[in-house]
Coordinates of C-alpha atoms in Angstrom, one line a residue:
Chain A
X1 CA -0.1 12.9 -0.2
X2 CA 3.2 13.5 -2.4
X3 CA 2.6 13.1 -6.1
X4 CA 3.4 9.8 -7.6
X5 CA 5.4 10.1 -10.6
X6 CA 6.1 7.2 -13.2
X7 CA 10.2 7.3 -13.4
X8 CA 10.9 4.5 -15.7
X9 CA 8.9 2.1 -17.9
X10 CA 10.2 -1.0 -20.2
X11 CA 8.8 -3.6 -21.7
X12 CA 9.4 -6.5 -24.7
X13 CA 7.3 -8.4 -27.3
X14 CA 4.3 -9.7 -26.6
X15 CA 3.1 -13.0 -28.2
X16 CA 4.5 -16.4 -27.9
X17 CA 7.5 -16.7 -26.0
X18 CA 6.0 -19.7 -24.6
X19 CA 5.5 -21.4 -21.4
X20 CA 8.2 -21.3 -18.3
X21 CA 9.5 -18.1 -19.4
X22 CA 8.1 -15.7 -16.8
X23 CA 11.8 -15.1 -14.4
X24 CA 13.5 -14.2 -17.5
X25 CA 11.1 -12.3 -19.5
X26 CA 10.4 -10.3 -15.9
X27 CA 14.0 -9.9 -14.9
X28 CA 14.9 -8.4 -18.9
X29 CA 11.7 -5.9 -18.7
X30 CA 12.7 -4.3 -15.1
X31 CA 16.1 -4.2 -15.7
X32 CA 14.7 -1.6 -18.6
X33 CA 12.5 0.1 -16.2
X34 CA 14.8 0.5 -14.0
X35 CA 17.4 1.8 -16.2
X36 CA 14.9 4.2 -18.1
X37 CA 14.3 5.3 -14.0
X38 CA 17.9 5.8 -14.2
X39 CA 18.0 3.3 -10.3
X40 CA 19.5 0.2 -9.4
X41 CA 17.5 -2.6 -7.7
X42 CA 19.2 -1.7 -4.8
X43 CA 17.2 1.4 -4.4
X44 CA 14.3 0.4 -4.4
X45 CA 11.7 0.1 -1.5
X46 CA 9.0 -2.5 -2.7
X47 CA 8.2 -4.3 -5.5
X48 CA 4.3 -5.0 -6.8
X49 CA 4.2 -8.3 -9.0
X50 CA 1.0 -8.9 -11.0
X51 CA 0.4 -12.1 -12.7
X52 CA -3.3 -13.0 -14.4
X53 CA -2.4 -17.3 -15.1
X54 CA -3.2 -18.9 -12.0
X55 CA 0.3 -21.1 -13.7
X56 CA 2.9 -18.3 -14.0
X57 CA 5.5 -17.9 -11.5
X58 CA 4.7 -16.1 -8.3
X59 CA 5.6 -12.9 -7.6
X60 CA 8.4 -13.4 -4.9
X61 CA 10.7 -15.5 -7.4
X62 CA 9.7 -13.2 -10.3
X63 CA 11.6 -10.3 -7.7
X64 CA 14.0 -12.0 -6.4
X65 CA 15.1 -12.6 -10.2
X66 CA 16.9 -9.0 -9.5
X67 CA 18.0 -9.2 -6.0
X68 CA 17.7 -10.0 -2.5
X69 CA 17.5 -6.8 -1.0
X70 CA 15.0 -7.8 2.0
X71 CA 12.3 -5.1 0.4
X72 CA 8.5 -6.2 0.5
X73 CA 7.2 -8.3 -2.3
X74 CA 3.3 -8.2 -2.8
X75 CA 1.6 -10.0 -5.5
X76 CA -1.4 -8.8 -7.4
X77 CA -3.9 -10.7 -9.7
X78 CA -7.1 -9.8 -11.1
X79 CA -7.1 -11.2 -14.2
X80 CA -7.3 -9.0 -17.6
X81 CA -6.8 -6.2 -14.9
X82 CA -3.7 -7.3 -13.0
X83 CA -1.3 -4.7 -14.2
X84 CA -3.6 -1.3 -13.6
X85 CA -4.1 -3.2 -10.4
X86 CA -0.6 -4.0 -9.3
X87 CA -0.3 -0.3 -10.2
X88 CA -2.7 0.7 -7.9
X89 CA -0.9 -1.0 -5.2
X90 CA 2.3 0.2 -5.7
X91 CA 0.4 3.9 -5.7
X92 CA -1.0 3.2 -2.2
X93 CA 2.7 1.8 -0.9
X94 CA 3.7 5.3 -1.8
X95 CA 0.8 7.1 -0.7
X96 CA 1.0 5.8 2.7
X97 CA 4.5 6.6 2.9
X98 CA 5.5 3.0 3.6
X99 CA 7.7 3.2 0.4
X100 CA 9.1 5.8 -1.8
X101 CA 10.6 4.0 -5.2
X102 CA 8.3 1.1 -6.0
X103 CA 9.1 -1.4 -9.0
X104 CA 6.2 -2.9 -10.6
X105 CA 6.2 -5.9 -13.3
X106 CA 3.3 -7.5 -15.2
X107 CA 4.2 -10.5 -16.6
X108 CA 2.4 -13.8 -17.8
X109 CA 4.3 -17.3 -18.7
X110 CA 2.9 -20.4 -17.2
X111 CA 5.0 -23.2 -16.2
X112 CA 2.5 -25.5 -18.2
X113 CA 0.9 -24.3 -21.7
X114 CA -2.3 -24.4 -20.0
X115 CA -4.3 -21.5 -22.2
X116 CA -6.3 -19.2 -20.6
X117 CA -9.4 -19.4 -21.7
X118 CA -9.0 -23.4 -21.2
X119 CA -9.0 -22.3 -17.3
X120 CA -12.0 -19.6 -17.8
X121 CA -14.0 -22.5 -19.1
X122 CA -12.6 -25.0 -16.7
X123 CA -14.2 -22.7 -14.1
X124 CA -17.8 -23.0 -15.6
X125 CA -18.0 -19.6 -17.6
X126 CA -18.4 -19.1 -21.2
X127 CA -15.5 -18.4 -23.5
X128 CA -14.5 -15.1 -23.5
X129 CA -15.3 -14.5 -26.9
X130 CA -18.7 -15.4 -26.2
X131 CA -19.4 -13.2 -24.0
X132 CA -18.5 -10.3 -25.9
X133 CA -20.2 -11.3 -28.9
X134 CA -23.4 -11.3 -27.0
X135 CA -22.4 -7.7 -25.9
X136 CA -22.1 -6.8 -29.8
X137 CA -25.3 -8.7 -30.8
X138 CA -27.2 -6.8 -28.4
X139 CA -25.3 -3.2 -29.4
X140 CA -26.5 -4.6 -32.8
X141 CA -29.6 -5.0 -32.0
X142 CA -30.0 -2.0 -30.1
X143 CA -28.4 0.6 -32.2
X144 CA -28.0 -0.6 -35.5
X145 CA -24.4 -1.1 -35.0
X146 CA -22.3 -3.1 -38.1
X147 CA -19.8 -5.8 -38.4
X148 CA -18.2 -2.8 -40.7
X149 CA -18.4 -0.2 -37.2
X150 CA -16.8 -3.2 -35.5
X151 CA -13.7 -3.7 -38.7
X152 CA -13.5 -0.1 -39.1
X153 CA -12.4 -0.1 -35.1
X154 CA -10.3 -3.1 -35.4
X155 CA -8.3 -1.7 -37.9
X156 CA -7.7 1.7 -36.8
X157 CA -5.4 -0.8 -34.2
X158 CA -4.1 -3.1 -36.8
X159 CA -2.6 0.3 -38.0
X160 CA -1.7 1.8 -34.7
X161 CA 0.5 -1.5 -34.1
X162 CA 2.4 -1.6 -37.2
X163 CA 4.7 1.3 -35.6
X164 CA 4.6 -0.3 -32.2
X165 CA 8.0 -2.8 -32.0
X166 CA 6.7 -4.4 -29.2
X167 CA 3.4 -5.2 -31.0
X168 CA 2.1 -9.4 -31.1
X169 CA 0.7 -8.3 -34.0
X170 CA 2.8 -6.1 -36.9
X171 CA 0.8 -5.9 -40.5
X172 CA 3.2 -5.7 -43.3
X173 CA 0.5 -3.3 -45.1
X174 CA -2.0 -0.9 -44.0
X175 CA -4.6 -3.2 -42.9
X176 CA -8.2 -2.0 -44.0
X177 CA -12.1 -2.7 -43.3
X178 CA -12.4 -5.3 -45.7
X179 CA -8.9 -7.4 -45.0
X180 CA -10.9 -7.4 -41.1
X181 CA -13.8 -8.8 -42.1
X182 CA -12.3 -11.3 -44.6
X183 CA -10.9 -12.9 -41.7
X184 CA -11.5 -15.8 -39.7
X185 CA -15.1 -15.7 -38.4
X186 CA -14.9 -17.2 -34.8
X187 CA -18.5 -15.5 -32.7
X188 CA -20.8 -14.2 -34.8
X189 CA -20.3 -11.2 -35.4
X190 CA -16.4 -11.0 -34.5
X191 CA -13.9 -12.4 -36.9
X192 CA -10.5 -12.8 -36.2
X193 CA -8.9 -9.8 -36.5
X194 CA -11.6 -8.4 -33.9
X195 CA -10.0 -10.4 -31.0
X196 CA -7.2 -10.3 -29.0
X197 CA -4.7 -12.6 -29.6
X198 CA -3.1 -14.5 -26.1
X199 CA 0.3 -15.3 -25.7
X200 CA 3.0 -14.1 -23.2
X201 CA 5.2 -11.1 -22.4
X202 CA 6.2 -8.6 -19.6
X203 CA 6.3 -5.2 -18.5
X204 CA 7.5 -3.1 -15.8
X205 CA 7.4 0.4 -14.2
X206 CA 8.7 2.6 -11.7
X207 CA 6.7 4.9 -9.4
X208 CA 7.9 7.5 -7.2
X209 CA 7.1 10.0 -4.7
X210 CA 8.3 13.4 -6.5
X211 CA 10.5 13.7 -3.4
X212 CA 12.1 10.6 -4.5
X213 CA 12.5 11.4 -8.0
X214 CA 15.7 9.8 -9.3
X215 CA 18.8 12.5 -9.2
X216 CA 19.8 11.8 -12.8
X217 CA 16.4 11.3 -14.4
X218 CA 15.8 14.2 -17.2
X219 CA 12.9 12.9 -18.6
X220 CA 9.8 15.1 -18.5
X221 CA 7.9 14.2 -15.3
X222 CA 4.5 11.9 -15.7
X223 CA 2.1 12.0 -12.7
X224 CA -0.2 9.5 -11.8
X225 CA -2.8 11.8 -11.0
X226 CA -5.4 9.3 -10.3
X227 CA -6.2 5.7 -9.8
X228 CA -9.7 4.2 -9.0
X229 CA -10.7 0.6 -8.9
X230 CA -14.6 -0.8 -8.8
X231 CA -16.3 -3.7 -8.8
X232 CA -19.8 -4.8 -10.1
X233 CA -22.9 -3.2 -8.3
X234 CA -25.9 -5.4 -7.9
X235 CA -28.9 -4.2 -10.6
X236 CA -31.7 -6.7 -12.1
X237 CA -30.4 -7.0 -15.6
X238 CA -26.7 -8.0 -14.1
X239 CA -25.6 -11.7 -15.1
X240 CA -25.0 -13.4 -12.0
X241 CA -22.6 -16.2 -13.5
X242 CA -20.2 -15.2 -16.2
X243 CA -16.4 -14.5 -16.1
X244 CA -16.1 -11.4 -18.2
X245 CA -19.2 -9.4 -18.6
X246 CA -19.4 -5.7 -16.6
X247 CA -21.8 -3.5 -16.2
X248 CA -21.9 -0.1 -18.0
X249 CA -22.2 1.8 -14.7
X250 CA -18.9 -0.1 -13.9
X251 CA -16.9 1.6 -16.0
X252 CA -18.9 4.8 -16.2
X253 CA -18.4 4.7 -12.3
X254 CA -15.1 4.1 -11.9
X255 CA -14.1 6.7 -14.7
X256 CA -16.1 9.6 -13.3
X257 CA -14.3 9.0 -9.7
X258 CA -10.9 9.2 -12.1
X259 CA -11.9 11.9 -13.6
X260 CA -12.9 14.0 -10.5
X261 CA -9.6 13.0 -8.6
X262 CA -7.8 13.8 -11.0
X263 CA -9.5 17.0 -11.7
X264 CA -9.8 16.5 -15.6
X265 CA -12.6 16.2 -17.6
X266 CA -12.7 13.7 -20.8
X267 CA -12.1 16.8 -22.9
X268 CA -9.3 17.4 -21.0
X269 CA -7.7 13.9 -22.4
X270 CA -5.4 13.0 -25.5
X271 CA -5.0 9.9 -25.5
X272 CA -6.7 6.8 -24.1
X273 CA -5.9 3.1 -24.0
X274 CA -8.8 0.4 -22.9
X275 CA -10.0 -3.1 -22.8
X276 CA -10.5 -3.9 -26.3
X277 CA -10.3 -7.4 -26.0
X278 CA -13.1 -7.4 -28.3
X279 CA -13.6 -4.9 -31.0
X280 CA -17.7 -4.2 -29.2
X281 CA -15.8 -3.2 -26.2
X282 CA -13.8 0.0 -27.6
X283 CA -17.2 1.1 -29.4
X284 CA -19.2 1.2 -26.3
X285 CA -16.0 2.7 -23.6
X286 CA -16.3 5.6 -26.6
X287 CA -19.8 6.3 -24.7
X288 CA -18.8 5.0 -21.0
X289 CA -15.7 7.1 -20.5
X290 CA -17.7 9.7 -21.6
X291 CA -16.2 10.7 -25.2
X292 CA -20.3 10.9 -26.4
X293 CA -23.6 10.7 -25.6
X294 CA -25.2 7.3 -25.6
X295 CA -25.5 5.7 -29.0
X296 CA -23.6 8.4 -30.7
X297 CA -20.3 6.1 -31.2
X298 CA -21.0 4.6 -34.3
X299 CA -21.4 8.2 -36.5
X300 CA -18.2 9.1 -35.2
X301 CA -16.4 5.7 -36.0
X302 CA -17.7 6.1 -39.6
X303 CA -16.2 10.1 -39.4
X304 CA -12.9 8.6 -38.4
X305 CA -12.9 9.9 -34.6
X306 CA -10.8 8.4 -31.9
X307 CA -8.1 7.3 -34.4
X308 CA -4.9 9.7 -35.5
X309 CA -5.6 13.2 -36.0
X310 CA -9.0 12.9 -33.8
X311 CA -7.6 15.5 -31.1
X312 CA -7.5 18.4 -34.1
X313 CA -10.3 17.1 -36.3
X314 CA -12.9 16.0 -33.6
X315 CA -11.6 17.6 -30.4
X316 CA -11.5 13.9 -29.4
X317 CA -8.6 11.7 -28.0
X318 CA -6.6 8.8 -30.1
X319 CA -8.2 5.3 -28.3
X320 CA -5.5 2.6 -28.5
X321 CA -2.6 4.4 -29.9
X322 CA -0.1 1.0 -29.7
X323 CA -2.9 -1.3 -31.2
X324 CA -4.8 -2.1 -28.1
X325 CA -5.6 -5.7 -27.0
X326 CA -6.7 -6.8 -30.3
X327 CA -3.3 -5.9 -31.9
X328 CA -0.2 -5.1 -29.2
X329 CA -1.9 -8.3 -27.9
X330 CA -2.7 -9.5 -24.2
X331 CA -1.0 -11.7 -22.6
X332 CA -2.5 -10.8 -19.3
X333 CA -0.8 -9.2 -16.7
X334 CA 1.6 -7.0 -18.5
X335 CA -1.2 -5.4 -20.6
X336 CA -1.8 -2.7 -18.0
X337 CA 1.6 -2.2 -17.8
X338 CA 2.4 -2.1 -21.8
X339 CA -0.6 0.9 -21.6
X340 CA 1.5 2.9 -18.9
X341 CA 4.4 2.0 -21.1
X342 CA 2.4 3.8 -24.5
X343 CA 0.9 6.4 -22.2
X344 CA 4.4 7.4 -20.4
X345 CA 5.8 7.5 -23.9
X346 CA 3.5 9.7 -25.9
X347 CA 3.2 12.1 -22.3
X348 CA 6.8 12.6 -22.6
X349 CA 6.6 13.5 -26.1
X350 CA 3.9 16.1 -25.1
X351 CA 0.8 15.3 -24.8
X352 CA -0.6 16.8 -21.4
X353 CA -3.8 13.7 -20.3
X354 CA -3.6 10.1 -20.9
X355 CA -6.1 7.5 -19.6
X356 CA -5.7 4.2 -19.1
X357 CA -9.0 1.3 -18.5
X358 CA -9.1 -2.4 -18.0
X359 CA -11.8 -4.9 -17.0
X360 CA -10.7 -8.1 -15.0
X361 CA -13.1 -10.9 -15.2
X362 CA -15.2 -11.3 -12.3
X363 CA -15.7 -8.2 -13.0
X364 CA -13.3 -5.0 -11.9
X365 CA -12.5 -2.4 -13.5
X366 CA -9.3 0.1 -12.8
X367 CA -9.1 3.3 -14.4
X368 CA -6.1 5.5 -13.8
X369 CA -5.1 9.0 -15.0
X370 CA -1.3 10.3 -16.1
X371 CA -0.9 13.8 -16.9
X372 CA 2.6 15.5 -18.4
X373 CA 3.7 18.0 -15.3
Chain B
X1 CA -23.4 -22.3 -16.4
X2 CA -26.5 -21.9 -14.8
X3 CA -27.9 -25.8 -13.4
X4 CA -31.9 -26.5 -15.0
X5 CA -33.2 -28.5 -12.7
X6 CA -34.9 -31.2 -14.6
X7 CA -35.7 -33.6 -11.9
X8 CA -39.1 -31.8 -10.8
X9 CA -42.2 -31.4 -12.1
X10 CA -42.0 -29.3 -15.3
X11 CA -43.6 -26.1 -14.7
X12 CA -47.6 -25.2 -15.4
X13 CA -46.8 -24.1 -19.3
X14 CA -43.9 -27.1 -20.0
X15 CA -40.7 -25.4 -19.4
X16 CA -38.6 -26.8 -16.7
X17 CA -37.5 -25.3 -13.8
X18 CA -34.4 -23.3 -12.4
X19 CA -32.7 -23.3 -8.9
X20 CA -33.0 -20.0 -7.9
X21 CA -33.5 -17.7 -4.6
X22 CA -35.5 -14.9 -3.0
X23 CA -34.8 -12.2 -0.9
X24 CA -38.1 -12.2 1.0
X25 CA -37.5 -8.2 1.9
X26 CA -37.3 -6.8 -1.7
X27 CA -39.1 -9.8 -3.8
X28 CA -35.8 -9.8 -6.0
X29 CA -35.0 -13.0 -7.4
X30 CA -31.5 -14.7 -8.3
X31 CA -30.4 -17.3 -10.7
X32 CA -28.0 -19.5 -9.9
X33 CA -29.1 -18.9 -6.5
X34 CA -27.4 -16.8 -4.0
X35 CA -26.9 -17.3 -0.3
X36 CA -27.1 -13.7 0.6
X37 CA -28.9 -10.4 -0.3
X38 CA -26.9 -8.7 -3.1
X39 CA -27.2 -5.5 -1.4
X40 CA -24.4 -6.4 1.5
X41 CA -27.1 -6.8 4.0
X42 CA -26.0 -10.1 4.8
X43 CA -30.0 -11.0 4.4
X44 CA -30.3 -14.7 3.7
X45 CA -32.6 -15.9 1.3
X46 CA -35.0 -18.4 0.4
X47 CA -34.4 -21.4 -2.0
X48 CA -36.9 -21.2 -4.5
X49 CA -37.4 -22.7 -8.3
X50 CA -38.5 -20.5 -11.5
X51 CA -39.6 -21.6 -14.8
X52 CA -37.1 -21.6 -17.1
X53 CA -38.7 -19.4 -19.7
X54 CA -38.6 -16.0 -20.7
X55 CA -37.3 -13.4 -23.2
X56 CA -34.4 -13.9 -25.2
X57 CA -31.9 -10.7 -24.9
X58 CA -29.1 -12.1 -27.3
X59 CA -27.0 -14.8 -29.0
X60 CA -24.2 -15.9 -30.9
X61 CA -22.4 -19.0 -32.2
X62 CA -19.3 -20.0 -31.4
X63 CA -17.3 -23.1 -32.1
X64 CA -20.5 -24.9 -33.3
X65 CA -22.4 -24.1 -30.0
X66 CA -25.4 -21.2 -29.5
X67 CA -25.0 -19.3 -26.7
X68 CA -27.8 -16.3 -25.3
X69 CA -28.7 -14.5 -22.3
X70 CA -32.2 -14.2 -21.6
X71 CA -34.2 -12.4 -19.3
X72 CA -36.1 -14.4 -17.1
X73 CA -40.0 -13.8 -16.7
X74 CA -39.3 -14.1 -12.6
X75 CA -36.9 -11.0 -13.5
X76 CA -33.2 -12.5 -13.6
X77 CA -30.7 -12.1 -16.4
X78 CA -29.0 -16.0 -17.5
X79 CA -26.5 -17.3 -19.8
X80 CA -28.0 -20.2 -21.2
X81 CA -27.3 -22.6 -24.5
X82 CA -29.7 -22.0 -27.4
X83 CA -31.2 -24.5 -29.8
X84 CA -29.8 -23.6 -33.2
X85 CA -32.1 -20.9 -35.1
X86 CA -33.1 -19.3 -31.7
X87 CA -32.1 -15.6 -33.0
X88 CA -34.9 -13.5 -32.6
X89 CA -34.3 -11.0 -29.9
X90 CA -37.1 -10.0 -27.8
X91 CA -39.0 -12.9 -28.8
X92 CA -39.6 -15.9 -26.0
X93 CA -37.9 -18.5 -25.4
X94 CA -38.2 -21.5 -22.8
X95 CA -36.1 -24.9 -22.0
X96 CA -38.2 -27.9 -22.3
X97 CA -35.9 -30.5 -22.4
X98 CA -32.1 -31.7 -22.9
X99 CA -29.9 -31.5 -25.9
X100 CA -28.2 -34.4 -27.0
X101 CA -25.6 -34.1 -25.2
X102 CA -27.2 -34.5 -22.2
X103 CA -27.3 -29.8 -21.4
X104 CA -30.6 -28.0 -21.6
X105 CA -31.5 -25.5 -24.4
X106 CA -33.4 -22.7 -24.3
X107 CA -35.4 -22.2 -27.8
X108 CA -38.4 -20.3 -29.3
X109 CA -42.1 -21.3 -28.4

């Protein structure tokens, strides 16, 4: 199989654009891709839509936004997911050698302000919060884990997002431990500035086979190295009925398969970006991407690992280096792209491993690894 | 949200019951019920009913609700709503009746 390279990213703002925005918000963030790929429309060979609101535009209008060249058009949800997965797609396209250029966008504006967790509900599961909380309660309980471990996490992305322009959420001053957990409470034990804010946005990429790699592209070369998608695996303590909550081994799983495709090893990586819808969820993908040992994550939070510097002071990557979910912000389907987009940009500037994770309700989980050639 | 059947009998020690099912080859038992062997066997199951008690595995509040999962003594994992003050984990809980809004709610006894 060719390599697959990553050509050309773009994306905008996340947060709220609001609703029936989804043609133009898609058309303006692959027009940047594509440009950054240095391509027109017109040579491309597929295009991958993902969309996570069962409301926003489908894919076919969302491509046809920026021409009718006749090329296939596949759209891709799976929820908090979508955009590693509509990655994953376009990867196979060009592994199978049915395309060679593939456009990808990730974007998420219903036609109806119809709020996402409204429809998680509406489908019989708990709020998403809740089930996260009752992830952290247990950690808690377990471990001796703090609502301080939790803040201290939180804000390491507060801070990460205050130099990301594209960020929902840019603090005018350094946010700290304290100013987190003077927030909002909304699930015991997360407050406000735990969570991911929703709202909308897009993002786009190009992939390539290196034998297609743009003629007057000069940017340094990122590889897709490796993408891996699982799902949950029946065990005795897994909730049957839920929306959100995977597994351990899911993402353990998934990662190691990453990992060995690739042919990295987590000490091999810089930089990684994850679900952290919830602040829990960063604390325990420290252990389940294989960063530590089990129950080890909350003495390095309180050393400062997996924040800046961590590579030189801990020998451990940077975790949500554009403010994550909780602070870039989520609004669905373009969050997988936005963490190519972060990953693409800090590769170029020369780091050699980035990883990046997502958990779509349900649950799946796609892991994918980008390395600087 | 998992369905407590409150139509039948209480079980022997109060608690009500849940709709659940067996696979007959492996003993395991699912709540809400499932059609099929989780192990892609395509193995249908039996239709069974469990007492809704057990050991709570943890909660939280949210929006003025309690929320907790707790692990069923016939070996399931649930989401279920908590009375309010139903916090000690590892402790048991059962469901013997409805809140007042009509949903079932696991608490301490």
């Amino acid at each position: 199989m060719d390599d697959v390279l990553v050509a050309g990213v773009g994306m905008g703002s996340f947060g709220h654009h609001g609703p029936g925005q989804a043609l133009a918000l898609a058309r303006e963030e692959a027009t940047k891709a594509l440009a950054d790929a240095h391509l027109a429309y017109a040579d491309i060979d597929a295009v991958v839509v993902g969309t996570a609101h069962p409301l926003t535009t489908r894919g076919i209008y969302v491509a046809k936004e920026l021409g009718l060249t006749g090329v296939p058009v596949f759209h891709v949800t799976n929820a908090s997911a979508t955009g590693l997965a509509a990655v994953h797609a376009a990867r196979q396209a060009i592994g199978c050698g049915d395309a060679r250029r593939v456009l990808i966008i990730g974007v998420d504006s219903p036609q109806r302000a119809v709020p996402v967790e409204e429809v998680i509900v509406g489908e019989g599961h708990f709020p998403p919060v809740v089930s996260f909380a009752l992830w952290a309660r247990r950690r808690m309980h377990e471990h001796g884990t703090t609502s301080e471990h939790l803040a201290a996490i939180a804000a390491k992305n507060w801070n990460y997002a205050r130099a990301n322009p594209y960020a929902a959420r840019r603090a005018p001053q350094p946010v700290d431990v304290a100013r987190v957990l003077g927030s909002r409470m909304v699930a015991d034990p997360f407050t406000s500035m735990m969570c991911t804010p929703w709202g909308e946005g897009a993002a786009a990429a190009v992939l390539c086979a290196a034998s297609a790699w743009p003629t007057h592209a000069r940017q340094p070369r990122v590889r897709l190295a490796a993408s891996q998608c699982g799902s949950d695996a029946y065990s005795a303590d897994l909730v049957l009925e839920g929306a959100i909550v995977g597994p351990p081994q899911l993402t353990r799983n998934t990662a190691a398969r990453a990992y060995a495709v690739a042919g990295v090893s987590p000490a091999d990586v810089d930089i990684v970006q994850v679900h952290d819808a919830f602040a829990i969820e960063e604390l325990l993908y420290y252990e389940q991407l294989g960063f530590c040992a089990p129950g080890e994550a909350e003495a390095l939070v309180e050393r400062g690992a997996f924040g800046p510097g961590s590579r030189s002071r801990f020998g451990l990557p940077e975790f949500s280096t554009d403010g994550g979910l909780i602070a870039r912000g989520h609004p669905g389907a373009p969050t997988g792209l936005a963490q190519i987009h972060e990953t693409v940009r800090r590769l170029r500037a020369g780091e050699r491993v980035g990883v990046c994770h997502l958990l779509g309700a349900g649950s799946v989980c796609v892991v994918q690894v980008l390395t600087r050639d | 949200m998992t369905r407590i059947d409150t139509s039948t009998e209480p079980s022997g020690r109060g608690a009500l019951t849940l709709p659940a099912s067996r696979d007959e080859h492996t003993g395991q038992i699912y709540v809400p019920p499932r059609a099929l062997a989780a192990d892609g066997s395509l193995r249908p199951t039996t239709a069974v009913e469990v007492p809704a008690q057990g050991v709570l595995y943890s909660f939280t509040t949210f929006a003025g609700e309690c929320y907790g999962l707790v692990d069923l003594e016939g070996g399931a994992r649930i989401q279920v709503l908590l009375e309010p003050n139903t916090t000690v984990i590892g402790a048991r809980v059962l469901a013997l009746g409805q809140g007042s809004d009509g949903q079932p709610r696991f608490r301490h006894g």
